[in-house]
Coordinates of C-alpha atoms and ligand atoms in Angstrom, one line a residue:
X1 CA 104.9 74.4 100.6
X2 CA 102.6 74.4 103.3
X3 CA 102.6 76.9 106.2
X4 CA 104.0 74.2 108.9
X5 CA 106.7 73.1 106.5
X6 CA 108.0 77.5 106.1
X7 CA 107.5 77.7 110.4
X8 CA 111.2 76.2 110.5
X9 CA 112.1 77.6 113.8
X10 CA 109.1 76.5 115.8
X11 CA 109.1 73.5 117.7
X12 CA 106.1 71.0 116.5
X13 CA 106.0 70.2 120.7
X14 CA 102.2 71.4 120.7
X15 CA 101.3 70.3 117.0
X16 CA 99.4 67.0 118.6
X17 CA 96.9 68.8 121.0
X18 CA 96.7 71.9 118.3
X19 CA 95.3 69.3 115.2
X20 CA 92.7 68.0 116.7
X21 CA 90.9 71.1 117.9
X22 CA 91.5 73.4 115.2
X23 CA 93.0 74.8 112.3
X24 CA 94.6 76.9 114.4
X25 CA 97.6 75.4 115.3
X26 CA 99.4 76.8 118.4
X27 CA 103.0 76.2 117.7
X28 CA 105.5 77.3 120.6
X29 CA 108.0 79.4 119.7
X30 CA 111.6 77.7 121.1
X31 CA 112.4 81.1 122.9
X32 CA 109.0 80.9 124.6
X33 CA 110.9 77.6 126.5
X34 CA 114.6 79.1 126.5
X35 CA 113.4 82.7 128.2
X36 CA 115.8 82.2 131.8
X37 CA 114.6 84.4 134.5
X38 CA 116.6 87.4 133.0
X39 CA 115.7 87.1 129.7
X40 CA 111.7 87.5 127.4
X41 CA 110.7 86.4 124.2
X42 CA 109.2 89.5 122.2
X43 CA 107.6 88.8 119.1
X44 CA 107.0 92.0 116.3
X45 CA 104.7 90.9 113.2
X46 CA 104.0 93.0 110.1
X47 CA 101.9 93.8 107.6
X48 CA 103.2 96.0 104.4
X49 CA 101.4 97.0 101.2
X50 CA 98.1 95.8 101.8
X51 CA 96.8 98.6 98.9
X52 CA 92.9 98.2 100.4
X53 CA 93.0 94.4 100.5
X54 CA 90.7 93.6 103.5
X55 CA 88.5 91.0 101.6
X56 CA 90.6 87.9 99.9
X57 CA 88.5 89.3 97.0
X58 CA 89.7 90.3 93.5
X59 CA 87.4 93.4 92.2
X60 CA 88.8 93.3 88.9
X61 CA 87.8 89.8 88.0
X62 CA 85.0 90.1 90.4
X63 CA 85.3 86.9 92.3
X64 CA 86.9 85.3 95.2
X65 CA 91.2 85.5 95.7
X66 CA 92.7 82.9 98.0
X67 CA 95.8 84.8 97.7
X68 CA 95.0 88.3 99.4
X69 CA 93.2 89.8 102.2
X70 CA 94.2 91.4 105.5
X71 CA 90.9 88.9 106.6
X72 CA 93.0 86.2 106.1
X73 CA 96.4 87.6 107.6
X74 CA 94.6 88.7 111.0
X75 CA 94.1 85.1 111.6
X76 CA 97.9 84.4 111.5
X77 CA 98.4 87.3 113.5
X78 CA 95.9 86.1 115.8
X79 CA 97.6 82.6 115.9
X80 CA 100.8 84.6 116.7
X81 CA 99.3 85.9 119.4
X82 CA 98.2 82.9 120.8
X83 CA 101.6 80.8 120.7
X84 CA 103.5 84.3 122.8
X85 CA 102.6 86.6 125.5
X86 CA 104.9 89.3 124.3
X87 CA 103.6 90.3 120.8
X88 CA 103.6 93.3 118.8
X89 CA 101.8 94.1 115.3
X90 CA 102.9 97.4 113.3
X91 CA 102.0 98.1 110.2
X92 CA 104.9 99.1 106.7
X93 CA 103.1 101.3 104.0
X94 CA 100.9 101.3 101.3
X95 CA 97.4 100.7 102.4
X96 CA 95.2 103.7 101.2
X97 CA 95.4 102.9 97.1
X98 CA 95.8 99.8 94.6
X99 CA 92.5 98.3 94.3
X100 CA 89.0 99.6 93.5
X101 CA 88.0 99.8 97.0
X102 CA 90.7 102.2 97.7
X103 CA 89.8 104.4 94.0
X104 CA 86.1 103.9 95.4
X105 CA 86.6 105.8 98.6
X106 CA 88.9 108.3 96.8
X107 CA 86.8 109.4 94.1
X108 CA 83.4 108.4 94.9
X109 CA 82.7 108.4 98.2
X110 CA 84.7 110.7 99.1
X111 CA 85.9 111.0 103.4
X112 CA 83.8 113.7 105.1
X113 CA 84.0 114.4 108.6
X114 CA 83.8 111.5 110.6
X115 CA 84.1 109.1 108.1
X116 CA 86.5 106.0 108.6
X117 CA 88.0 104.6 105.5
X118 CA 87.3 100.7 105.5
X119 CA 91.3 99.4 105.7
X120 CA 91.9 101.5 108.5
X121 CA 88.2 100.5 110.3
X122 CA 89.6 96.9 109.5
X123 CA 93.1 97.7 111.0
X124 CA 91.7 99.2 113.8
X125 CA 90.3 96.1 115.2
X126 CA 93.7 94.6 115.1
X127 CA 95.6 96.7 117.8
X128 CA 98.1 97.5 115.7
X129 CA 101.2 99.5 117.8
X130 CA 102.1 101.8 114.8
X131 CA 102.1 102.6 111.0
X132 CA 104.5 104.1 109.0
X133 CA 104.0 105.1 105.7
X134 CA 104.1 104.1 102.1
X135 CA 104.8 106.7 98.9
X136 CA 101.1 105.4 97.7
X137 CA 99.5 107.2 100.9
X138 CA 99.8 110.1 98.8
X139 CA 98.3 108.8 95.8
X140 CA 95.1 110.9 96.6
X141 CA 96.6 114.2 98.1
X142 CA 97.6 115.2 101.6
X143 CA 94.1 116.0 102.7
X144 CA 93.1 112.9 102.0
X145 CA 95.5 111.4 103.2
X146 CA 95.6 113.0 106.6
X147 CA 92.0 112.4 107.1
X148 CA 92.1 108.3 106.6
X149 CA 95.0 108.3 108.9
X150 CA 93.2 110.3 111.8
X151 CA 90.8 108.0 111.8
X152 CA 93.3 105.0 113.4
X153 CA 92.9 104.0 116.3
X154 CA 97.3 104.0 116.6
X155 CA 100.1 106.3 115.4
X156 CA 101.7 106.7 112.4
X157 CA 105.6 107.9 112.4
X158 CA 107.8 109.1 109.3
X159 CA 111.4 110.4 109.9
X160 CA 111.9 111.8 106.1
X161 CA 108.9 113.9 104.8
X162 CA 109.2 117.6 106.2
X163 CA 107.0 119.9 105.3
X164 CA 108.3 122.7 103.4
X165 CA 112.0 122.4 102.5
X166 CA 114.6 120.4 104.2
X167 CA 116.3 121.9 107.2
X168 CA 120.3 122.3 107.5
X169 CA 120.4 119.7 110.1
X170 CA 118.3 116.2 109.9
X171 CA 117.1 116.7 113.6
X172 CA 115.5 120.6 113.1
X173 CA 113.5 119.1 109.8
X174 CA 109.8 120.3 110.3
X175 CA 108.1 116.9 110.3
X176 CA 104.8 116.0 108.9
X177 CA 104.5 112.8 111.5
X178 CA 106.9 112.1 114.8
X179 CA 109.8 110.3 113.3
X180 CA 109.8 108.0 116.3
X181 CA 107.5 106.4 119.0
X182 CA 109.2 104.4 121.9
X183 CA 106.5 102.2 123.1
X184 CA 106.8 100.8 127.1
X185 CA 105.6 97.1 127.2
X186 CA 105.8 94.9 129.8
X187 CA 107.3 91.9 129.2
X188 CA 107.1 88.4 131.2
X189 CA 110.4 87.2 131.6
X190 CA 111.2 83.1 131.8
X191 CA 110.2 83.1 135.3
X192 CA 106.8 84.7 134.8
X193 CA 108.0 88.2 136.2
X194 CA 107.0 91.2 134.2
X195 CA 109.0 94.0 133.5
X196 CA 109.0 97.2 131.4
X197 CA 111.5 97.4 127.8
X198 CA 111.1 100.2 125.8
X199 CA 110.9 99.7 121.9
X200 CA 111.7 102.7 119.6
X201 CA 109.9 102.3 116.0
X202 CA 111.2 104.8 113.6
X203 CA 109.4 105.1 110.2
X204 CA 110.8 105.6 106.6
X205 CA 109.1 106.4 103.1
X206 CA 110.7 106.4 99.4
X207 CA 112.4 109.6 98.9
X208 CA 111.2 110.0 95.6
X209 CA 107.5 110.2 96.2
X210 CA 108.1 113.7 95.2
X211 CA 108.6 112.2 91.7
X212 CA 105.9 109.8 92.0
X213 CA 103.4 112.5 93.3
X214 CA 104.8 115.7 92.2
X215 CA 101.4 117.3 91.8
X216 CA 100.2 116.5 95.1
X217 CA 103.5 117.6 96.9
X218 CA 105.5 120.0 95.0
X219 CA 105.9 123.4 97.3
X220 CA 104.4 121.2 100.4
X221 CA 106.8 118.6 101.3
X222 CA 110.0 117.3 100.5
X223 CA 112.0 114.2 101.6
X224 CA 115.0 113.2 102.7
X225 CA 117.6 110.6 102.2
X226 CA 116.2 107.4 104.7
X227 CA 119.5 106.4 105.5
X228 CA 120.9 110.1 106.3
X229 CA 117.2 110.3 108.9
X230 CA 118.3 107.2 110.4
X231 CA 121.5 108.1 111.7
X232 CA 119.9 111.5 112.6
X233 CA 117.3 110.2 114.6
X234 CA 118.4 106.9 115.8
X235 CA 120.8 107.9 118.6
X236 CA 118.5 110.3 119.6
X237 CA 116.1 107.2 120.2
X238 CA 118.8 106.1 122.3
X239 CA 119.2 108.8 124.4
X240 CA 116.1 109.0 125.5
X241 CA 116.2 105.7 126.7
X242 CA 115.0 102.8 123.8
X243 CA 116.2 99.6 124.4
X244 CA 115.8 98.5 121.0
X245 CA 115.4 100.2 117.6
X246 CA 113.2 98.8 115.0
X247 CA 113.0 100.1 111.6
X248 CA 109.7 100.2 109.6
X249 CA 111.3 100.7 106.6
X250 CA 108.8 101.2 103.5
X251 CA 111.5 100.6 101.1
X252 CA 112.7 97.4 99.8
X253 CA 116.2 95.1 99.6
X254 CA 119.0 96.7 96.7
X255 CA 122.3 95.2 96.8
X256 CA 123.3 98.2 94.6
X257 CA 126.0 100.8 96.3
X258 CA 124.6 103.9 98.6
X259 CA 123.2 106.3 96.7
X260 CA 121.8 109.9 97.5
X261 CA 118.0 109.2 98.0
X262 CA 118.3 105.6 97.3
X263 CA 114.6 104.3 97.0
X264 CA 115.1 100.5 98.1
X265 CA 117.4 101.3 101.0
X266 CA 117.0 98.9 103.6
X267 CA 119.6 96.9 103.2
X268 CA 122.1 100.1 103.9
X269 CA 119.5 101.5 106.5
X270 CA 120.1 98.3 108.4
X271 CA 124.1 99.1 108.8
X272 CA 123.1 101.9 110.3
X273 CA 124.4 101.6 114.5
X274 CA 122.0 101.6 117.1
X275 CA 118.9 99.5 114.9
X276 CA 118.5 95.9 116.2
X277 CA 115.9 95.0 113.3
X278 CA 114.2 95.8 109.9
X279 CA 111.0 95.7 108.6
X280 CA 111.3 95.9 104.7
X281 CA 108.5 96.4 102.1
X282 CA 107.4 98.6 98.4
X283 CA 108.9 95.7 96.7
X284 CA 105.7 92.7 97.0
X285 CA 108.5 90.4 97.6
X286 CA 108.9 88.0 100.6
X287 CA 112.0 87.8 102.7
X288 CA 113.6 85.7 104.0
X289 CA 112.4 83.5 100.8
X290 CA 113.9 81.9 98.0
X291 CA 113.9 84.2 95.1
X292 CA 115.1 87.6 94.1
X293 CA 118.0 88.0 96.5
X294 CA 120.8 85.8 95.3
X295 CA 124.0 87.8 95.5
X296 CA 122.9 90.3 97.3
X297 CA 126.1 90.6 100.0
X298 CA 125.1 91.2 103.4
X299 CA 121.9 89.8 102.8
X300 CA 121.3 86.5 104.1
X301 CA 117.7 85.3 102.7
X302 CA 117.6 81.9 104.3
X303 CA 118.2 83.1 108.2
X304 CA 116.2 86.8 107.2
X305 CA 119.0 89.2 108.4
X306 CA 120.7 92.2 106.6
X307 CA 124.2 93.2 108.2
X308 CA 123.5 90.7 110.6
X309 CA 120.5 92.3 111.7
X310 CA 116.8 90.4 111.6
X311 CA 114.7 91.6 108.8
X312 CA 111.6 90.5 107.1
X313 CA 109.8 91.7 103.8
X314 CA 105.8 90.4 103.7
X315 CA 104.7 90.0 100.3
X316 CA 101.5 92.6 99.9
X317 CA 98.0 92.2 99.4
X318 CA 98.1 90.7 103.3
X319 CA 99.5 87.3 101.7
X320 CA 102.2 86.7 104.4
X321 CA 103.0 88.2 108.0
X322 CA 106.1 88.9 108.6
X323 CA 107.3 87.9 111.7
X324 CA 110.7 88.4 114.0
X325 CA 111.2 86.2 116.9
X326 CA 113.4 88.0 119.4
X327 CA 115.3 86.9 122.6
X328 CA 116.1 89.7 125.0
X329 CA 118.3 89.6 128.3
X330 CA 118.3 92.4 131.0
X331 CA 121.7 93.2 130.9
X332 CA 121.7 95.8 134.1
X333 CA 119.1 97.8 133.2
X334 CA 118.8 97.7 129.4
X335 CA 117.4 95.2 127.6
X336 CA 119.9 93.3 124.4
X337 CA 118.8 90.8 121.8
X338 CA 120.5 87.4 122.3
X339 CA 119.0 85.5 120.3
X340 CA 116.0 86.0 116.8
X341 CA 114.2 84.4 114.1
X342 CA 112.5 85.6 111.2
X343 CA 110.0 84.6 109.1
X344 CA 107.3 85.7 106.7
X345 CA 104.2 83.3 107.0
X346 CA 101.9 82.6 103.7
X347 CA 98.2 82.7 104.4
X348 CA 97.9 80.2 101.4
X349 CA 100.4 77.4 99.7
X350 CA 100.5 76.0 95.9
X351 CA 99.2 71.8 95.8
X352 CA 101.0 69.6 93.3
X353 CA 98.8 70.9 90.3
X354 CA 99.8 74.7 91.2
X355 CA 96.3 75.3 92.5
X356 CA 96.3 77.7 95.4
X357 CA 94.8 76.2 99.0
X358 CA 93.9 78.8 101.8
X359 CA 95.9 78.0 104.7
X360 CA 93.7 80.4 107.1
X361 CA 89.9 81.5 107.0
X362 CA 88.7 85.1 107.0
X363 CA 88.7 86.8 110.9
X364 CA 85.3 87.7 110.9
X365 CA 85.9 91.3 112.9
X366 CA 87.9 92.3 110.2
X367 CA 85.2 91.6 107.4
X368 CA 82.4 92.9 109.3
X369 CA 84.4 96.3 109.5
X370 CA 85.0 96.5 105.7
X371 CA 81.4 94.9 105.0
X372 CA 79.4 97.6 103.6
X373 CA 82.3 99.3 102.0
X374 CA 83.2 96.4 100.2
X375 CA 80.1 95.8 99.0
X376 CA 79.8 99.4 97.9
X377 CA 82.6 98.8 95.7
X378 CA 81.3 95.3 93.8
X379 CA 78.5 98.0 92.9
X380 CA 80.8 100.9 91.7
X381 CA 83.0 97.9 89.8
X382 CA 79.8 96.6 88.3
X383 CA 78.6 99.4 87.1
X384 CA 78.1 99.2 83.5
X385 CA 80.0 102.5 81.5
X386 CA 79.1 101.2 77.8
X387 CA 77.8 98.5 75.5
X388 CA 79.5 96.9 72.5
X389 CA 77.6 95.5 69.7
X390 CA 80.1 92.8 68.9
X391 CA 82.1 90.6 71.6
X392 CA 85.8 91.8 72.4
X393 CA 88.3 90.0 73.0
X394 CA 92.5 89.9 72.3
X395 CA 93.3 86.7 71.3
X396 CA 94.9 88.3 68.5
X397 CA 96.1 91.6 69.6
X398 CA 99.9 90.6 69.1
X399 CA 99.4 89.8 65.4
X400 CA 96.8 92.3 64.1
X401 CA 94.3 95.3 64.6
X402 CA 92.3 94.3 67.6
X403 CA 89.5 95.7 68.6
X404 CA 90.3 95.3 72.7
X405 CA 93.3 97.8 71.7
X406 CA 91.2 100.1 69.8
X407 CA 88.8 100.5 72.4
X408 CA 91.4 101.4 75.3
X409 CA 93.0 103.9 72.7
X410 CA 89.5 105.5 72.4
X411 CA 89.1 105.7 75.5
X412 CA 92.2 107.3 76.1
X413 CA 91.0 110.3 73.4
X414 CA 88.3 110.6 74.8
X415 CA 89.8 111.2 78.3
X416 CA 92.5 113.7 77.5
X417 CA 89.9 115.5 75.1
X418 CA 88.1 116.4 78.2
X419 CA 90.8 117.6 79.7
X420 CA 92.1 120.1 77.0
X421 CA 88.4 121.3 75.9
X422 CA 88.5 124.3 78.9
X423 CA 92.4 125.2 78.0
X424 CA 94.4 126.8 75.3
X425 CA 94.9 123.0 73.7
X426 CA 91.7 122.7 73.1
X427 CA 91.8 122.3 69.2
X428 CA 95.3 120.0 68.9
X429 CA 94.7 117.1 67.1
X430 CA 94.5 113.8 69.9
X431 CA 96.8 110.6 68.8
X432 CA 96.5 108.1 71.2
X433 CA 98.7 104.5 71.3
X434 CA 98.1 101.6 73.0
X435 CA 100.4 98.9 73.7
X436 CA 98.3 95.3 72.4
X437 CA 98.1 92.9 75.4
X438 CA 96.4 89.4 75.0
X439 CA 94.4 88.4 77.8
X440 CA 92.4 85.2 78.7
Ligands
LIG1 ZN1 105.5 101.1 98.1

């Protein structure tokens, strides 16, 4: 499908001046034309689990990836931008580990004082408004962590990571990051008059990181349940005078019941009174879209909403923006949603034949931020670690002794070897088992 077919709500009005110019079509939004005097069209885009994905490169099989890249996805968002006045960019989790840039600046590198890791250097040429955060930020421990995120140029918020233990009451938790942020943006009305509406963004991270990273946060932090923060923090939001609430939720859609410390709790989070709209993630899926949702009640993957509410999910590795459409109206002094879209727009389609075709070319700010990082990494990735005397390959490994197996259970040995020689375990007999895979 291409990326004009999947923009259902916008009006193709512009499509015959846009095609000629460019490939950068400026489609107008419908609400742009509704917006009456009293009421503004405010778009809100997302990125989520971009795991170090600035290039649309693949390090692993060392060549060029159509389907990837926060390159690519700053030049939907700077389409976005060009089709609204009133647009917004935030940011849902995951960006500091999953590819080997990210291990590159981790373990090699390293970030000394002053230094900007490469996704946030890219990011930060984006003017994002805020970030919340993703349970892989803490892949690498909290000091690393909190150095890559000082160096952004925009907040990040988290209403369910205290430091320390949990507190009796939601709202007296000690806090890592402000929960909230409630940003003042003026808006053009329909009649070209600006005026200020204030948008709360409160944050949420998987609960069970403390699973996931016990060694990094055991005795340091501890979470709570995202749906429990919510209704702690949101009417608090309120009160202090946010015309809407938006949720960066780094959690993804589960139709399951509540649970204590559910980890994909969005769809519950969004029940929760006093949000106007989600922004879902963690699970690389794309929402609204076609699969993974059927039967999911209160979920309605076709219009984007859960409980009613506008939501989007999208995808990861930058390969769609998620994007909600919203139409306000001044309704005496407070803003309300009327009206909303939502949407997650692919930076690439599938032809015919399955083949992949890039629907948008690199922004070149963003490369030139990640440049010498990047090409760092093709270094550390090329690096050779060994020779073998023989080819390997596995197109046998799921019928008999292979030798691609064989070497990745050697490996292993040889790893946790290393680790026991300084320790009490340092003369227990290693057995290591690998699981055959057939590649290529
Ligand atoms: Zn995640």
């Amino acid at each position: 499908m291409s990326s004009i077919l999947n923009l259902h709500p916008i009006t193709r009005r512009s499509l015959l001046g846009g095609l000629a110019a460019t490939s950068a079509l400026v489609l107008l939004h419908p609400f742009a034309a509704r917006a009456a005097a009293n009421q503004a069209h405010l778009r809100l885009m997302e990125t989520t689990d971009i795991h170090v994905n600035v290039f649309p490169y693949d390090y692993y099989a060392d060549k060029p990836n159509d389907t990837m890249g926060l390159a690519r996805t700053a030049t939907i968002i700077d389409n976005i931008r060009a089709e609204a006045a009133n647009a917004l960019l935030i940011d849902n989790g995951d960006l500091l580990q999953g590819n080997p840039m990210g291990d590159y600046m981790a373990y090699q590198h390293g970030m000394k004082d002053g230094d900007v890791h490469p996704v946030i250097k890219a990011m930060n040429t984006l003017g994002y408004t805020v970030g919340t955060l993703g349970n892989h930020e803490f892949n690498y421990g909290l000091d690393f962590m909190f150095k890559v995120l000082g160096g952004a140029n925009f907040p990040f918020i988290c209403a369910n990571l205290t430091k320390g233990q949990l507190a009796s009451d939601p709202k007296k938790d000690d806090l890592f990051f402000k929960p909230y942020v409630i940003v003042e943006k003026q808006i053009k009305d329909g009649a070209g008059n600006e005026s200020p509406v204030k948008i709360g963004f409160i944050g949420f991270v998987p609960p069970q990181i403390m699973l996931w990273d016990t060694k990094n946060l055991e005795g340091k932090a501890q979470t709570r349940d995202i749906v429990e923060a919510a209704k702690a923090w949101v009417p608090a939001m309120k009160e202090e005078g946010a015309d809407i609430v938006i949720a960066l939720s780094h959690s993804g859609i589960d139709g399951a019941a509540p649970s204590e410390k559910m980890e994909n709790a969005s769809l519950h989070l969004a029940a929760v009174d006093g949000i106007d709209a989600i922004f879902t993630g963690h699970q690389h899926l794309v929402f609204p879209g076609p699969k993974s949702w059927d039967g999911i009640a209160n979920a309605d993957p076709v219009k984007g909403t859960l409980h009613g509410k506008p939501a989007v999910m999208g995808g990861f590795w930058g390969s769609h923006l998620g994007l909600i459409d919203l139409l306000l109206e001044k309704d005496g002094k407070s803003w309300k949603i009327v009206d909303f879209t939502a949407e997650a727009r692919p930076i690439y389609h599938r032809d015919d034949k399955k083949k992949v075709v890039a629907d948008v070319a690199d922004k070149k700010d963003v490369i030139e931020a990640a440049k010498t990082e990047h090409e760092a990494t093709l270094a550390y990735v090329r690096t050779p670690v060994g020779k073998t005397s023989a080819p390997l390959y596995s197109y046998f490994a799921l019928v008999a002794d292979d030798p691609s197996v064989q070497i990745v259970s050697q490996a292993q040995t040889w790893y946790i070897k290393q680790m026991l020689a300084d320790t009490e375990f340092k003369d227990l007999p290693v057995l290591s088992a690998a699981a055959p895979f057939k590649a290529g």
